[in-house]
Amino acid sequence: MSQTTNTILMIRPVNFRMNEETAVNNYFQEDLNLKNAEINAKAQKEFDDFVAKLRAVGVQVIVEEDVASQDTPDSIFPNNWVSFHENGDVGLYPMFAENRRRERREDVLLRLEKEGFRIENIIDYTSAEDENIFLEGTGSLLLDRVNAKAYCALSARADESLFIEFCEDFEYTPVVFTANQTVDGKRLPIYHTNVMMCLAEKFSVICLDTIDDKKERKNVIKHLKTDGKAIIDISETQMHHFAGNMLQVKGHNNQRYLVMSKAAHDSLTPKQVADIEKFCPILSSSLETIETCGGGSARCMMAEVFLPKA
């Protein structure tokens, strides 16, 4: 079992814009006051530059174009609707925003099979949408694949009962908590676990200040330490620059990289950078338009492919 992969699925946007349906509880989104076509063009450039950087260090990036007729502004974040596992399992997830449900595409799975991967079994949770119950893939779930633990910050997009069901199906130990951010003076749930926490092989980047309940915070720390992970704590301000939204991947010769946006990288202190670089180099790319309008960053754009080869 491996925590990192060298293969990433990414969806190139054709209708990227600020999604009005997700803005209700994604407090990271902001309106740029640009025409949608201009926003999409900027997002495409950021996407293409990011893919080029990943490929330059040897990450295998499978790029699928979004389908224009579907009108899916958030399709650039595929990790919310699908997850891929080493035993050939694929998870399909229920999405909070109705216009995001159209992102789920069978042809994307067929593309992976064409690329030589084997899909054994599809575990489909999407019927939970009928009951307004959601669990948005590896946005809501942080998977420690080696230690078989799943971390989940509960929110409107991460239902506890469905999370427990996922853990039973995939044989993960659940680590449940609530993570909050301050919005207009109120503490409100952070929409996705993966904006406040990143799990790499030997370390975790996490905003502990968002876990207001001291018992829950202690429990998360205990699990990370028990599994031998160094903890690199970030501030809420850094989290708002997407410093929690990072992913460790493998490139040439199994070299690990911690992938993040330029904004995330720029927000880190020299000590935090040094602490990360003890484990692996940082790879960053400017994702300003995607972050501002989409309210997601580098990690959200990458669906990790762990499937076995056919």
PDB file of C-alpha atoms in Angstrom:
ATOM      1  CA  MET A   1       0.000   0.000   0.000  1.00  0.00           C
ATOM      2  CA  SER A   2       1.359   3.397  -0.946  1.00  0.00           C
ATOM      3  CA  GLN A   3       0.454   6.910   0.213  1.00  0.00           C
ATOM      4  CA  THR A   4       1.636   8.607  -2.987  1.00  0.00           C
ATOM      5  CA  THR A   5       1.150   7.980  -6.682  1.00  0.00           C
ATOM      6  CA  ASN A   6       2.892   9.144  -9.844  1.00  0.00           C
ATOM      7  CA  THR A   7      -0.368   9.273 -11.834  1.00  0.00           C
ATOM      8  CA  ILE A   8      -2.908  12.091 -11.619  1.00  0.00           C
ATOM      9  CA  LEU A   9      -6.216  12.659 -13.416  1.00  0.00           C
ATOM     10  CA  MET A  10      -6.986  16.306 -14.211  1.00  0.00           C
ATOM     11  CA  ILE A  11      -9.953  17.891 -16.011  1.00  0.00           C
ATOM     12  CA  ARG A  12      -9.208  20.884 -18.261  1.00  0.00           C
ATOM     13  CA  PRO A  13     -11.902  23.538 -17.830  1.00  0.00           C
ATOM     14  CA  VAL A  14     -14.094  24.907 -20.633  1.00  0.00           C
ATOM     15  CA  ASN A  15     -16.751  26.709 -18.569  1.00  0.00           C
ATOM     16  CA  PHE A  16     -14.834  27.700 -15.458  1.00  0.00           C
ATOM     17  CA  ARG A  17     -16.353  30.566 -13.462  1.00  0.00           C
ATOM     18  CA  MET A  18     -17.456  31.343  -9.931  1.00  0.00           C
ATOM     19  CA  ASN A  19     -20.062  28.677  -9.178  1.00  0.00           C
ATOM     20  CA  GLU A  20     -23.059  30.383  -7.609  1.00  0.00           C
ATOM     21  CA  GLU A  21     -24.301  27.043  -6.194  1.00  0.00           C
ATOM     22  CA  THR A  22     -21.153  26.351  -4.166  1.00  0.00           C
ATOM     23  CA  ALA A  23     -20.590  29.940  -2.960  1.00  0.00           C
ATOM     24  CA  VAL A  24     -23.260  29.477  -0.253  1.00  0.00           C
ATOM     25  CA  ASN A  25     -20.841  27.551   1.996  1.00  0.00           C
ATOM     26  CA  ASN A  26     -17.432  27.848   0.292  1.00  0.00           C
ATOM     27  CA  TYR A  27     -16.171  31.019   1.958  1.00  0.00           C
ATOM     28  CA  PHE A  28     -12.946  30.896  -0.051  1.00  0.00           C
ATOM     29  CA  GLN A  29     -14.717  31.987  -3.259  1.00  0.00           C
ATOM     30  CA  GLU A  30     -14.641  35.637  -4.352  1.00  0.00           C
ATOM     31  CA  ASP A  31     -16.140  37.428  -7.331  1.00  0.00           C
ATOM     32  CA  LEU A  32     -13.476  38.777  -9.722  1.00  0.00           C
ATOM     33  CA  ASN A  33     -15.945  40.950 -11.653  1.00  0.00           C
ATOM     34  CA  LEU A  34     -14.620  39.649 -14.968  1.00  0.00           C
ATOM     35  CA  LYS A  35     -16.551  38.220 -17.905  1.00  0.00           C
ATOM     36  CA  ASN A  36     -16.907  34.433 -17.649  1.00  0.00           C
ATOM     37  CA  ALA A  37     -15.018  33.881 -20.912  1.00  0.00           C
ATOM     38  CA  GLU A  38     -12.088  35.885 -19.548  1.00  0.00           C
ATOM     39  CA  ILE A  39     -12.122  33.962 -16.264  1.00  0.00           C
ATOM     40  CA  ASN A  40     -12.143  30.645 -18.151  1.00  0.00           C
ATOM     41  CA  ALA A  41      -9.256  31.720 -20.409  1.00  0.00           C
ATOM     42  CA  LYS A  42      -7.153  32.676 -17.363  1.00  0.00           C
ATOM     43  CA  ALA A  43      -8.047  29.399 -15.639  1.00  0.00           C
ATOM     44  CA  GLN A  44      -7.067  27.393 -18.744  1.00  0.00           C
ATOM     45  CA  LYS A  45      -3.649  29.083 -18.816  1.00  0.00           C
ATOM     46  CA  GLU A  46      -3.104  28.392 -15.110  1.00  0.00           C
ATOM     47  CA  PHE A  47      -4.219  24.794 -15.644  1.00  0.00           C
ATOM     48  CA  ASP A  48      -1.909  24.241 -18.645  1.00  0.00           C
ATOM     49  CA  ASP A  49       1.092  25.789 -16.857  1.00  0.00           C
ATOM     50  CA  PHE A  50       0.414  23.607 -13.802  1.00  0.00           C
ATOM     51  CA  VAL A  51       0.181  20.415 -15.889  1.00  0.00           C
ATOM     52  CA  ALA A  52       3.435  21.320 -17.678  1.00  0.00           C
ATOM     53  CA  LYS A  53       5.236  21.743 -14.326  1.00  0.00           C
ATOM     54  CA  LEU A  54       3.978  18.393 -13.055  1.00  0.00           C
ATOM     55  CA  ARG A  55       4.984  16.604 -16.269  1.00  0.00           C
ATOM     56  CA  ALA A  56       8.408  18.284 -16.250  1.00  0.00           C
ATOM     57  CA  VAL A  57       9.316  16.464 -13.008  1.00  0.00           C
ATOM     58  CA  GLY A  58       7.921  13.141 -14.241  1.00  0.00           C
ATOM     59  CA  VAL A  59       4.383  13.079 -12.851  1.00  0.00           C
ATOM     60  CA  GLN A  60       2.068  11.197 -15.241  1.00  0.00           C
ATOM     61  CA  VAL A  61      -0.865  13.549 -15.837  1.00  0.00           C
ATOM     62  CA  ILE A  62      -3.932  12.213 -17.647  1.00  0.00           C
ATOM     63  CA  VAL A  63      -5.837  15.259 -18.921  1.00  0.00           C
ATOM     64  CA  GLU A  64      -9.485  15.023 -19.952  1.00  0.00           C
ATOM     65  CA  GLU A  65     -11.309  18.029 -21.423  1.00  0.00           C
ATOM     66  CA  ASP A  66     -14.471  19.149 -19.702  1.00  0.00           C
ATOM     67  CA  VAL A  67     -17.645  18.875 -21.810  1.00  0.00           C
ATOM     68  CA  ALA A  68     -18.868  22.368 -22.723  1.00  0.00           C
ATOM     69  CA  SER A  69     -22.521  21.367 -23.054  1.00  0.00           C
ATOM     70  CA  GLN A  70     -22.608  20.101 -19.462  1.00  0.00           C
ATOM     71  CA  ASP A  71     -22.005  23.623 -18.050  1.00  0.00           C
ATOM     72  CA  THR A  72     -19.952  22.393 -15.088  1.00  0.00           C
ATOM     73  CA  PRO A  73     -17.981  25.371 -13.739  1.00  0.00           C
ATOM     74  CA  ASP A  74     -16.197  23.305 -11.045  1.00  0.00           C
ATOM     75  CA  SER A  75     -15.190  20.319 -13.192  1.00  0.00           C
ATOM     76  CA  ILE A  76     -11.553  21.376 -12.643  1.00  0.00           C
ATOM     77  CA  PHE A  77     -11.870  19.745  -9.159  1.00  0.00           C
ATOM     78  CA  PRO A  78     -12.430  16.028 -10.014  1.00  0.00           C
ATOM     79  CA  ASN A  79     -11.231  14.688  -6.666  1.00  0.00           C
ATOM     80  CA  ASN A  80     -14.660  15.557  -5.219  1.00  0.00           C
ATOM     81  CA  TRP A  81     -16.633  13.063  -7.312  1.00  0.00           C
ATOM     82  CA  VAL A  82     -14.246  10.118  -7.655  1.00  0.00           C
ATOM     83  CA  SER A  83     -11.498   8.242  -5.819  1.00  0.00           C
ATOM     84  CA  PHE A  84      -9.270   5.438  -7.113  1.00  0.00           C
ATOM     85  CA  HIS A  85      -7.845   2.620  -4.994  1.00  0.00           C
ATOM     86  CA  GLU A  86      -5.020   0.071  -5.288  1.00  0.00           C
ATOM     87  CA  ASN A  87      -7.354  -2.943  -5.269  1.00  0.00           C
ATOM     88  CA  GLY A  88      -9.190  -1.656  -8.360  1.00  0.00           C
ATOM     89  CA  ASP A  89     -12.080  -0.058  -6.451  1.00  0.00           C
ATOM     90  CA  VAL A  90     -13.509   3.280  -7.589  1.00  0.00           C
ATOM     91  CA  GLY A  91     -15.603   5.445  -5.249  1.00  0.00           C
ATOM     92  CA  LEU A  92     -18.312   7.741  -6.657  1.00  0.00           C
ATOM     93  CA  TYR A  93     -19.541  10.453  -4.325  1.00  0.00           C
ATOM     94  CA  PRO A  94     -22.686  12.540  -3.670  1.00  0.00           C
ATOM     95  CA  MET A  95     -22.181  16.254  -4.376  1.00  0.00           C
ATOM     96  CA  PHE A  96     -23.750  19.197  -2.573  1.00  0.00           C
ATOM     97  CA  ALA A  97     -24.206  21.449  -5.635  1.00  0.00           C
ATOM     98  CA  GLU A  98     -26.638  20.117  -8.233  1.00  0.00           C
ATOM     99  CA  ASN A  99     -24.588  21.452 -11.149  1.00  0.00           C
ATOM    100  CA  ARG A 100     -21.543  19.562  -9.842  1.00  0.00           C
ATOM    101  CA  ARG A 101     -23.323  16.200 -10.132  1.00  0.00           C
ATOM    102  CA  ARG A 102     -22.972  16.450 -13.907  1.00  0.00           C
ATOM    103  CA  GLU A 103     -19.178  16.241 -13.485  1.00  0.00           C
ATOM    104  CA  ARG A 104     -19.415  12.480 -12.917  1.00  0.00           C
ATOM    105  CA  ARG A 105     -18.583  10.947 -16.291  1.00  0.00           C
ATOM    106  CA  GLU A 106     -18.339   7.324 -17.268  1.00  0.00           C
ATOM    107  CA  ASP A 107     -16.107   8.262 -20.221  1.00  0.00           C
ATOM    108  CA  VAL A 108     -13.454   9.464 -17.742  1.00  0.00           C
ATOM    109  CA  LEU A 109     -13.366   5.955 -16.240  1.00  0.00           C
ATOM    110  CA  LEU A 110     -13.195   4.460 -19.739  1.00  0.00           C
ATOM    111  CA  ARG A 111     -10.222   6.752 -20.476  1.00  0.00           C
ATOM    112  CA  LEU A 112      -8.362   5.338 -17.479  1.00  0.00           C
ATOM    113  CA  GLU A 113      -9.016   1.812 -18.745  1.00  0.00           C
ATOM    114  CA  LYS A 114      -7.677   2.875 -22.147  1.00  0.00           C
ATOM    115  CA  GLU A 115      -4.568   4.151 -20.353  1.00  0.00           C
ATOM    116  CA  GLY A 116      -4.028   0.600 -19.069  1.00  0.00           C
ATOM    117  CA  PHE A 117      -5.624   0.742 -15.605  1.00  0.00           C
ATOM    118  CA  ARG A 118      -7.943  -1.918 -14.234  1.00  0.00           C
ATOM    119  CA  ILE A 119     -11.263  -1.047 -12.601  1.00  0.00           C
ATOM    120  CA  GLU A 120     -12.638  -3.993 -10.608  1.00  0.00           C
ATOM    121  CA  ASN A 121     -15.526  -2.543  -8.681  1.00  0.00           C
ATOM    122  CA  ILE A 122     -17.471   0.743  -8.470  1.00  0.00           C
ATOM    123  CA  ILE A 123     -18.794   1.689  -5.034  1.00  0.00           C
ATOM    124  CA  ASP A 124     -21.464   4.291  -5.675  1.00  0.00           C
ATOM    125  CA  TYR A 125     -22.713   6.544  -2.872  1.00  0.00           C
ATOM    126  CA  THR A 126     -24.470   9.014  -5.165  1.00  0.00           C
ATOM    127  CA  SER A 127     -28.030   7.928  -4.271  1.00  0.00           C
ATOM    128  CA  ALA A 128     -27.481   9.745  -0.938  1.00  0.00           C
ATOM    129  CA  GLU A 129     -28.095  12.965  -2.912  1.00  0.00           C
ATOM    130  CA  ASP A 130     -31.814  12.067  -2.897  1.00  0.00           C
ATOM    131  CA  GLU A 131     -31.731  12.493   0.893  1.00  0.00           C
ATOM    132  CA  ASN A 132     -29.543  15.616   0.788  1.00  0.00           C
ATOM    133  CA  ILE A 133     -26.619  13.693   2.271  1.00  0.00           C
ATOM    134  CA  PHE A 134     -23.174  14.462   0.864  1.00  0.00           C
ATOM    135  CA  LEU A 135     -19.575  13.265   1.044  1.00  0.00           C
ATOM    136  CA  GLU A 136     -17.375  14.968  -1.513  1.00  0.00           C
ATOM    137  CA  GLY A 137     -14.611  12.485  -2.232  1.00  0.00           C
ATOM    138  CA  THR A 138     -11.066  13.286  -1.170  1.00  0.00           C
ATOM    139  CA  GLY A 139     -12.151  16.857  -0.552  1.00  0.00           C
ATOM    140  CA  SER A 140     -14.117  15.594   2.461  1.00  0.00           C
ATOM    141  CA  LEU A 141     -11.951  12.522   3.145  1.00  0.00           C
ATOM    142  CA  LEU A 142      -8.236  12.628   3.838  1.00  0.00           C
ATOM    143  CA  LEU A 143      -6.964   9.096   3.351  1.00  0.00           C
ATOM    144  CA  ASP A 144      -3.931   7.743   5.143  1.00  0.00           C
ATOM    145  CA  ARG A 145      -3.750   4.761   2.830  1.00  0.00           C
ATOM    146  CA  VAL A 146      -0.758   3.118   4.538  1.00  0.00           C
ATOM    147  CA  ASN A 147      -2.235   3.230   8.064  1.00  0.00           C
ATOM    148  CA  ALA A 148      -5.833   2.734   6.828  1.00  0.00           C
ATOM    149  CA  LYS A 149      -7.174   5.847   8.541  1.00  0.00           C
ATOM    150  CA  ALA A 150      -9.574   8.411   7.095  1.00  0.00           C
ATOM    151  CA  TYR A 151      -9.750  11.947   8.495  1.00  0.00           C
ATOM    152  CA  CYS A 152     -12.964  13.921   7.995  1.00  0.00           C
ATOM    153  CA  ALA A 153     -14.003  17.423   9.088  1.00  0.00           C
ATOM    154  CA  LEU A 154     -17.796  17.324   9.214  1.00  0.00           C
ATOM    155  CA  SER A 155     -19.726  19.946   7.230  1.00  0.00           C
ATOM    156  CA  ALA A 156     -22.723  20.311   4.928  1.00  0.00           C
ATOM    157  CA  ARG A 157     -20.575  18.440   2.393  1.00  0.00           C
ATOM    158  CA  ALA A 158     -19.329  15.707   4.732  1.00  0.00           C
ATOM    159  CA  ASP A 159     -22.011  13.656   6.466  1.00  0.00           C
ATOM    160  CA  GLU A 160     -20.841  11.611   9.446  1.00  0.00           C
ATOM    161  CA  SER A 161     -23.030   8.546   8.865  1.00  0.00           C
ATOM    162  CA  LEU A 162     -22.004   8.300   5.215  1.00  0.00           C
ATOM    163  CA  PHE A 163     -18.360   8.808   6.188  1.00  0.00           C
ATOM    164  CA  ILE A 164     -18.627   5.877   8.620  1.00  0.00           C
ATOM    165  CA  GLU A 165     -20.229   3.789   5.863  1.00  0.00           C
ATOM    166  CA  PHE A 166     -17.305   4.658   3.544  1.00  0.00           C
ATOM    167  CA  CYS A 167     -14.834   3.605   6.258  1.00  0.00           C
ATOM    168  CA  GLU A 168     -16.611   0.266   6.684  1.00  0.00           C
ATOM    169  CA  ASP A 169     -16.689  -0.359   2.925  1.00  0.00           C
ATOM    170  CA  PHE A 170     -13.049   0.583   2.342  1.00  0.00           C
ATOM    171  CA  GLU A 171     -11.740  -0.709   5.713  1.00  0.00           C
ATOM    172  CA  TYR A 172     -10.470   2.586   7.111  1.00  0.00           C
ATOM    173  CA  THR A 173     -10.487   3.687  10.758  1.00  0.00           C
ATOM    174  CA  PRO A 174     -12.497   6.943  10.971  1.00  0.00           C
ATOM    175  CA  VAL A 175     -11.024  10.068  12.589  1.00  0.00           C
ATOM    176  CA  VAL A 176     -13.914  12.546  12.855  1.00  0.00           C
ATOM    177  CA  PHE A 177     -13.769  16.200  13.908  1.00  0.00           C
ATOM    178  CA  THR A 178     -15.180  19.626  13.110  1.00  0.00           C
ATOM    179  CA  ALA A 179     -13.004  22.371  11.615  1.00  0.00           C
ATOM    180  CA  ASN A 180     -14.218  25.971  11.654  1.00  0.00           C
ATOM    181  CA  GLN A 181     -13.215  29.281  10.167  1.00  0.00           C
ATOM    182  CA  THR A 182     -14.245  32.791  11.153  1.00  0.00           C
ATOM    183  CA  VAL A 183     -16.747  34.325   8.714  1.00  0.00           C
ATOM    184  CA  ASP A 184     -18.215  37.734   9.628  1.00  0.00           C
ATOM    185  CA  GLY A 185     -17.323  37.147  13.261  1.00  0.00           C
ATOM    186  CA  LYS A 186     -18.920  33.667  13.432  1.00  0.00           C
ATOM    187  CA  ARG A 187     -17.229  30.262  13.572  1.00  0.00           C
ATOM    188  CA  LEU A 188     -18.603  28.267  10.637  1.00  0.00           C
ATOM    189  CA  PRO A 189     -17.626  24.808   9.301  1.00  0.00           C
ATOM    190  CA  ILE A 190     -14.880  24.671   6.663  1.00  0.00           C
ATOM    191  CA  TYR A 191     -16.435  23.156   3.555  1.00  0.00           C
ATOM    192  CA  HIS A 192     -13.707  20.561   2.818  1.00  0.00           C
ATOM    193  CA  THR A 193     -11.186  18.798   5.046  1.00  0.00           C
ATOM    194  CA  ASN A 194      -8.486  19.141   2.387  1.00  0.00           C
ATOM    195  CA  VAL A 195      -8.307  22.928   2.657  1.00  0.00           C
ATOM    196  CA  MET A 196      -7.216  22.739   6.305  1.00  0.00           C
ATOM    197  CA  MET A 197      -5.135  19.546   6.190  1.00  0.00           C
ATOM    198  CA  CYS A 198      -2.705  17.663   3.964  1.00  0.00           C
ATOM    199  CA  LEU A 199      -1.396  14.153   4.601  1.00  0.00           C
ATOM    200  CA  ALA A 200       1.957  13.155   3.133  1.00  0.00           C
ATOM    201  CA  GLU A 201       3.979   9.981   3.736  1.00  0.00           C
ATOM    202  CA  LYS A 202       5.941  11.221   6.732  1.00  0.00           C
ATOM    203  CA  PHE A 203       4.283  14.491   7.693  1.00  0.00           C
ATOM    204  CA  SER A 204       1.018  16.409   7.822  1.00  0.00           C
ATOM    205  CA  VAL A 205       0.431  20.095   7.120  1.00  0.00           C
ATOM    206  CA  ILE A 206      -2.572  21.083   9.218  1.00  0.00           C
ATOM    207  CA  CYS A 207      -4.330  24.148  10.616  1.00  0.00           C
ATOM    208  CA  LEU A 208      -4.894  22.963  14.175  1.00  0.00           C
ATOM    209  CA  ASP A 209      -6.476  26.300  15.158  1.00  0.00           C
ATOM    210  CA  THR A 210      -9.544  25.400  13.091  1.00  0.00           C
ATOM    211  CA  ILE A 211     -10.340  22.439  15.371  1.00  0.00           C
ATOM    212  CA  ASP A 212     -12.024  24.387  18.176  1.00  0.00           C
ATOM    213  CA  ASP A 213     -12.875  21.355  20.321  1.00  0.00           C
ATOM    214  CA  LYS A 214      -9.756  20.560  22.379  1.00  0.00           C
ATOM    215  CA  LYS A 215     -10.567  16.849  22.689  1.00  0.00           C
ATOM    216  CA  GLU A 216     -11.009  16.528  18.929  1.00  0.00           C
ATOM    217  CA  ARG A 217      -7.757  18.422  18.317  1.00  0.00           C
ATOM    218  CA  LYS A 218      -5.873  16.172  20.753  1.00  0.00           C
ATOM    219  CA  ASN A 219      -7.329  13.094  19.062  1.00  0.00           C
ATOM    220  CA  VAL A 220      -6.199  14.220  15.591  1.00  0.00           C
ATOM    221  CA  ILE A 221      -2.705  15.001  16.916  1.00  0.00           C
ATOM    222  CA  LYS A 222      -2.570  11.620  18.684  1.00  0.00           C
ATOM    223  CA  HIS A 223      -3.430   9.734  15.477  1.00  0.00           C
ATOM    224  CA  LEU A 224      -0.824  11.635  13.446  1.00  0.00           C
ATOM    225  CA  LYS A 225       1.896  11.135  16.072  1.00  0.00           C
ATOM    226  CA  THR A 226       1.041   7.453  16.581  1.00  0.00           C
ATOM    227  CA  ASP A 227       1.605   6.947  12.864  1.00  0.00           C
ATOM    228  CA  GLY A 228       4.968   8.728  13.027  1.00  0.00           C
ATOM    229  CA  LYS A 229       3.933  11.823  11.078  1.00  0.00           C
ATOM    230  CA  ALA A 230       5.667  15.134  11.748  1.00  0.00           C
ATOM    231  CA  ILE A 231       3.102  17.921  12.229  1.00  0.00           C
ATOM    232  CA  ILE A 232       3.621  21.214  10.401  1.00  0.00           C
ATOM    233  CA  ASP A 233       1.046  23.601  11.843  1.00  0.00           C
ATOM    234  CA  ILE A 234      -0.258  26.494   9.725  1.00  0.00           C
ATOM    235  CA  SER A 235      -2.307  29.540  10.732  1.00  0.00           C
ATOM    236  CA  GLU A 236      -5.861  30.316   9.621  1.00  0.00           C
ATOM    237  CA  THR A 237      -4.470  33.167   7.515  1.00  0.00           C
ATOM    238  CA  GLN A 238      -2.135  30.732   5.748  1.00  0.00           C
ATOM    239  CA  MET A 239      -5.036  28.319   5.279  1.00  0.00           C
ATOM    240  CA  HIS A 240      -6.924  31.111   3.483  1.00  0.00           C
ATOM    241  CA  HIS A 241      -3.978  31.235   1.068  1.00  0.00           C
ATOM    242  CA  PHE A 242      -4.583  27.484   0.502  1.00  0.00           C
ATOM    243  CA  ALA A 243      -1.538  26.373   2.499  1.00  0.00           C
ATOM    244  CA  GLY A 244      -3.528  23.323   3.655  1.00  0.00           C
ATOM    245  CA  ASN A 245      -4.517  22.351   0.108  1.00  0.00           C
ATOM    246  CA  MET A 246      -1.403  20.422  -0.874  1.00  0.00           C
ATOM    247  CA  LEU A 247      -0.686  16.952  -2.232  1.00  0.00           C
ATOM    248  CA  GLN A 248       2.448  14.807  -2.216  1.00  0.00           C
ATOM    249  CA  VAL A 249       3.094  13.081  -5.540  1.00  0.00           C
ATOM    250  CA  LYS A 250       5.877  11.025  -7.150  1.00  0.00           C
ATOM    251  CA  GLY A 251       7.887  12.085 -10.197  1.00  0.00           C
ATOM    252  CA  HIS A 252      10.995  10.699 -11.970  1.00  0.00           C
ATOM    253  CA  ASN A 253      12.852   7.997 -10.010  1.00  0.00           C
ATOM    254  CA  ASN A 254      10.132   8.016  -7.339  1.00  0.00           C
ATOM    255  CA  GLN A 255      11.221  11.480  -6.190  1.00  0.00           C
ATOM    256  CA  ARG A 256       8.477  12.917  -3.952  1.00  0.00           C
ATOM    257  CA  TYR A 257       7.202  16.482  -4.358  1.00  0.00           C
ATOM    258  CA  LEU A 258       4.764  18.472  -2.252  1.00  0.00           C
ATOM    259  CA  VAL A 259       2.533  20.214  -4.770  1.00  0.00           C
ATOM    260  CA  MET A 260       0.818  23.493  -3.911  1.00  0.00           C
ATOM    261  CA  SER A 261      -0.149  26.842  -5.391  1.00  0.00           C
ATOM    262  CA  LYS A 262       2.175  29.836  -5.531  1.00  0.00           C
ATOM    263  CA  ALA A 263      -0.117  31.633  -3.049  1.00  0.00           C
ATOM    264  CA  ALA A 264       0.237  28.739  -0.595  1.00  0.00           C
ATOM    265  CA  HIS A 265       4.017  28.627  -1.071  1.00  0.00           C
ATOM    266  CA  ASP A 266       4.335  32.400  -0.630  1.00  0.00           C
ATOM    267  CA  SER A 267       2.325  32.278   2.616  1.00  0.00           C
ATOM    268  CA  LEU A 268       4.693  29.807   4.318  1.00  0.00           C
ATOM    269  CA  THR A 269       7.368  30.974   6.743  1.00  0.00           C
ATOM    270  CA  PRO A 270      11.029  30.085   6.020  1.00  0.00           C
ATOM    271  CA  LYS A 271      10.867  27.578   8.900  1.00  0.00           C
ATOM    272  CA  GLN A 272       7.758  25.874   7.475  1.00  0.00           C
ATOM    273  CA  VAL A 273       9.416  25.663   4.056  1.00  0.00           C
ATOM    274  CA  ALA A 274      12.533  24.159   5.654  1.00  0.00           C
ATOM    275  CA  ASP A 275      10.403  21.677   7.635  1.00  0.00           C
ATOM    276  CA  ILE A 276       8.680  20.513   4.429  1.00  0.00           C
ATOM    277  CA  GLU A 277      11.925  20.387   2.460  1.00  0.00           C
ATOM    278  CA  LYS A 278      13.435  18.019   5.034  1.00  0.00           C
ATOM    279  CA  PHE A 279      11.076  15.474   3.475  1.00  0.00           C
ATOM    280  CA  CYS A 280      10.754  16.534  -0.177  1.00  0.00           C
ATOM    281  CA  PRO A 281      11.060  19.515  -2.547  1.00  0.00           C
ATOM    282  CA  ILE A 282       8.112  21.860  -3.087  1.00  0.00           C
ATOM    283  CA  LEU A 283       6.535  22.260  -6.522  1.00  0.00           C
ATOM    284  CA  SER A 284       4.278  25.317  -6.847  1.00  0.00           C
ATOM    285  CA  SER A 285       2.360  27.000  -9.648  1.00  0.00           C
ATOM    286  CA  SER A 286       0.261  30.164  -9.865  1.00  0.00           C
ATOM    287  CA  LEU A 287      -3.455  29.319  -9.590  1.00  0.00           C
ATOM    288  CA  GLU A 288      -4.771  32.761  -8.693  1.00  0.00           C
ATOM    289  CA  THR A 289      -7.921  32.787 -10.862  1.00  0.00           C
ATOM    290  CA  ILE A 290      -8.826  29.190 -10.010  1.00  0.00           C
ATOM    291  CA  GLU A 291      -8.386  29.840  -6.287  1.00  0.00           C
ATOM    292  CA  THR A 292     -10.300  33.132  -6.252  1.00  0.00           C
ATOM    293  CA  CYS A 293     -13.311  32.077  -8.324  1.00  0.00           C
ATOM    294  CA  GLY A 294     -13.307  28.350  -7.577  1.00  0.00           C
ATOM    295  CA  GLY A 295     -12.456  28.447  -3.894  1.00  0.00           C
ATOM    296  CA  GLY A 296     -10.186  25.445  -4.395  1.00  0.00           C
ATOM    297  CA  SER A 297      -6.509  25.011  -5.171  1.00  0.00           C
ATOM    298  CA  ALA A 298      -3.786  22.600  -6.264  1.00  0.00           C
ATOM    299  CA  ARG A 299      -4.857  19.529  -4.302  1.00  0.00           C
ATOM    300  CA  CYS A 300      -8.516  19.834  -5.430  1.00  0.00           C
ATOM    301  CA  MET A 301      -7.406  19.757  -9.077  1.00  0.00           C
ATOM    302  CA  MET A 302      -5.662  16.380  -8.821  1.00  0.00           C
ATOM    303  CA  ALA A 303      -7.501  13.064  -8.561  1.00  0.00           C
ATOM    304  CA  GLU A 304      -4.854  10.503  -7.587  1.00  0.00           C
ATOM    305  CA  VAL A 305      -4.871   7.293  -9.631  1.00  0.00           C
ATOM    306  CA  PHE A 306      -3.900   4.263  -7.518  1.00  0.00           C
ATOM    307  CA  LEU A 307      -5.586   1.663  -9.736  1.00  0.00           C
ATOM    308  CA  PRO A 308      -3.665  -1.492 -10.675  1.00  0.00           C
ATOM    309  CA  LYS A 309      -2.405  -1.883 -14.211  1.00  0.00           C
ATOM    310  CA  ALA A 310      -4.418  -4.207 -16.442  1.00  0.00           C
TER     311      ALA A 310
END
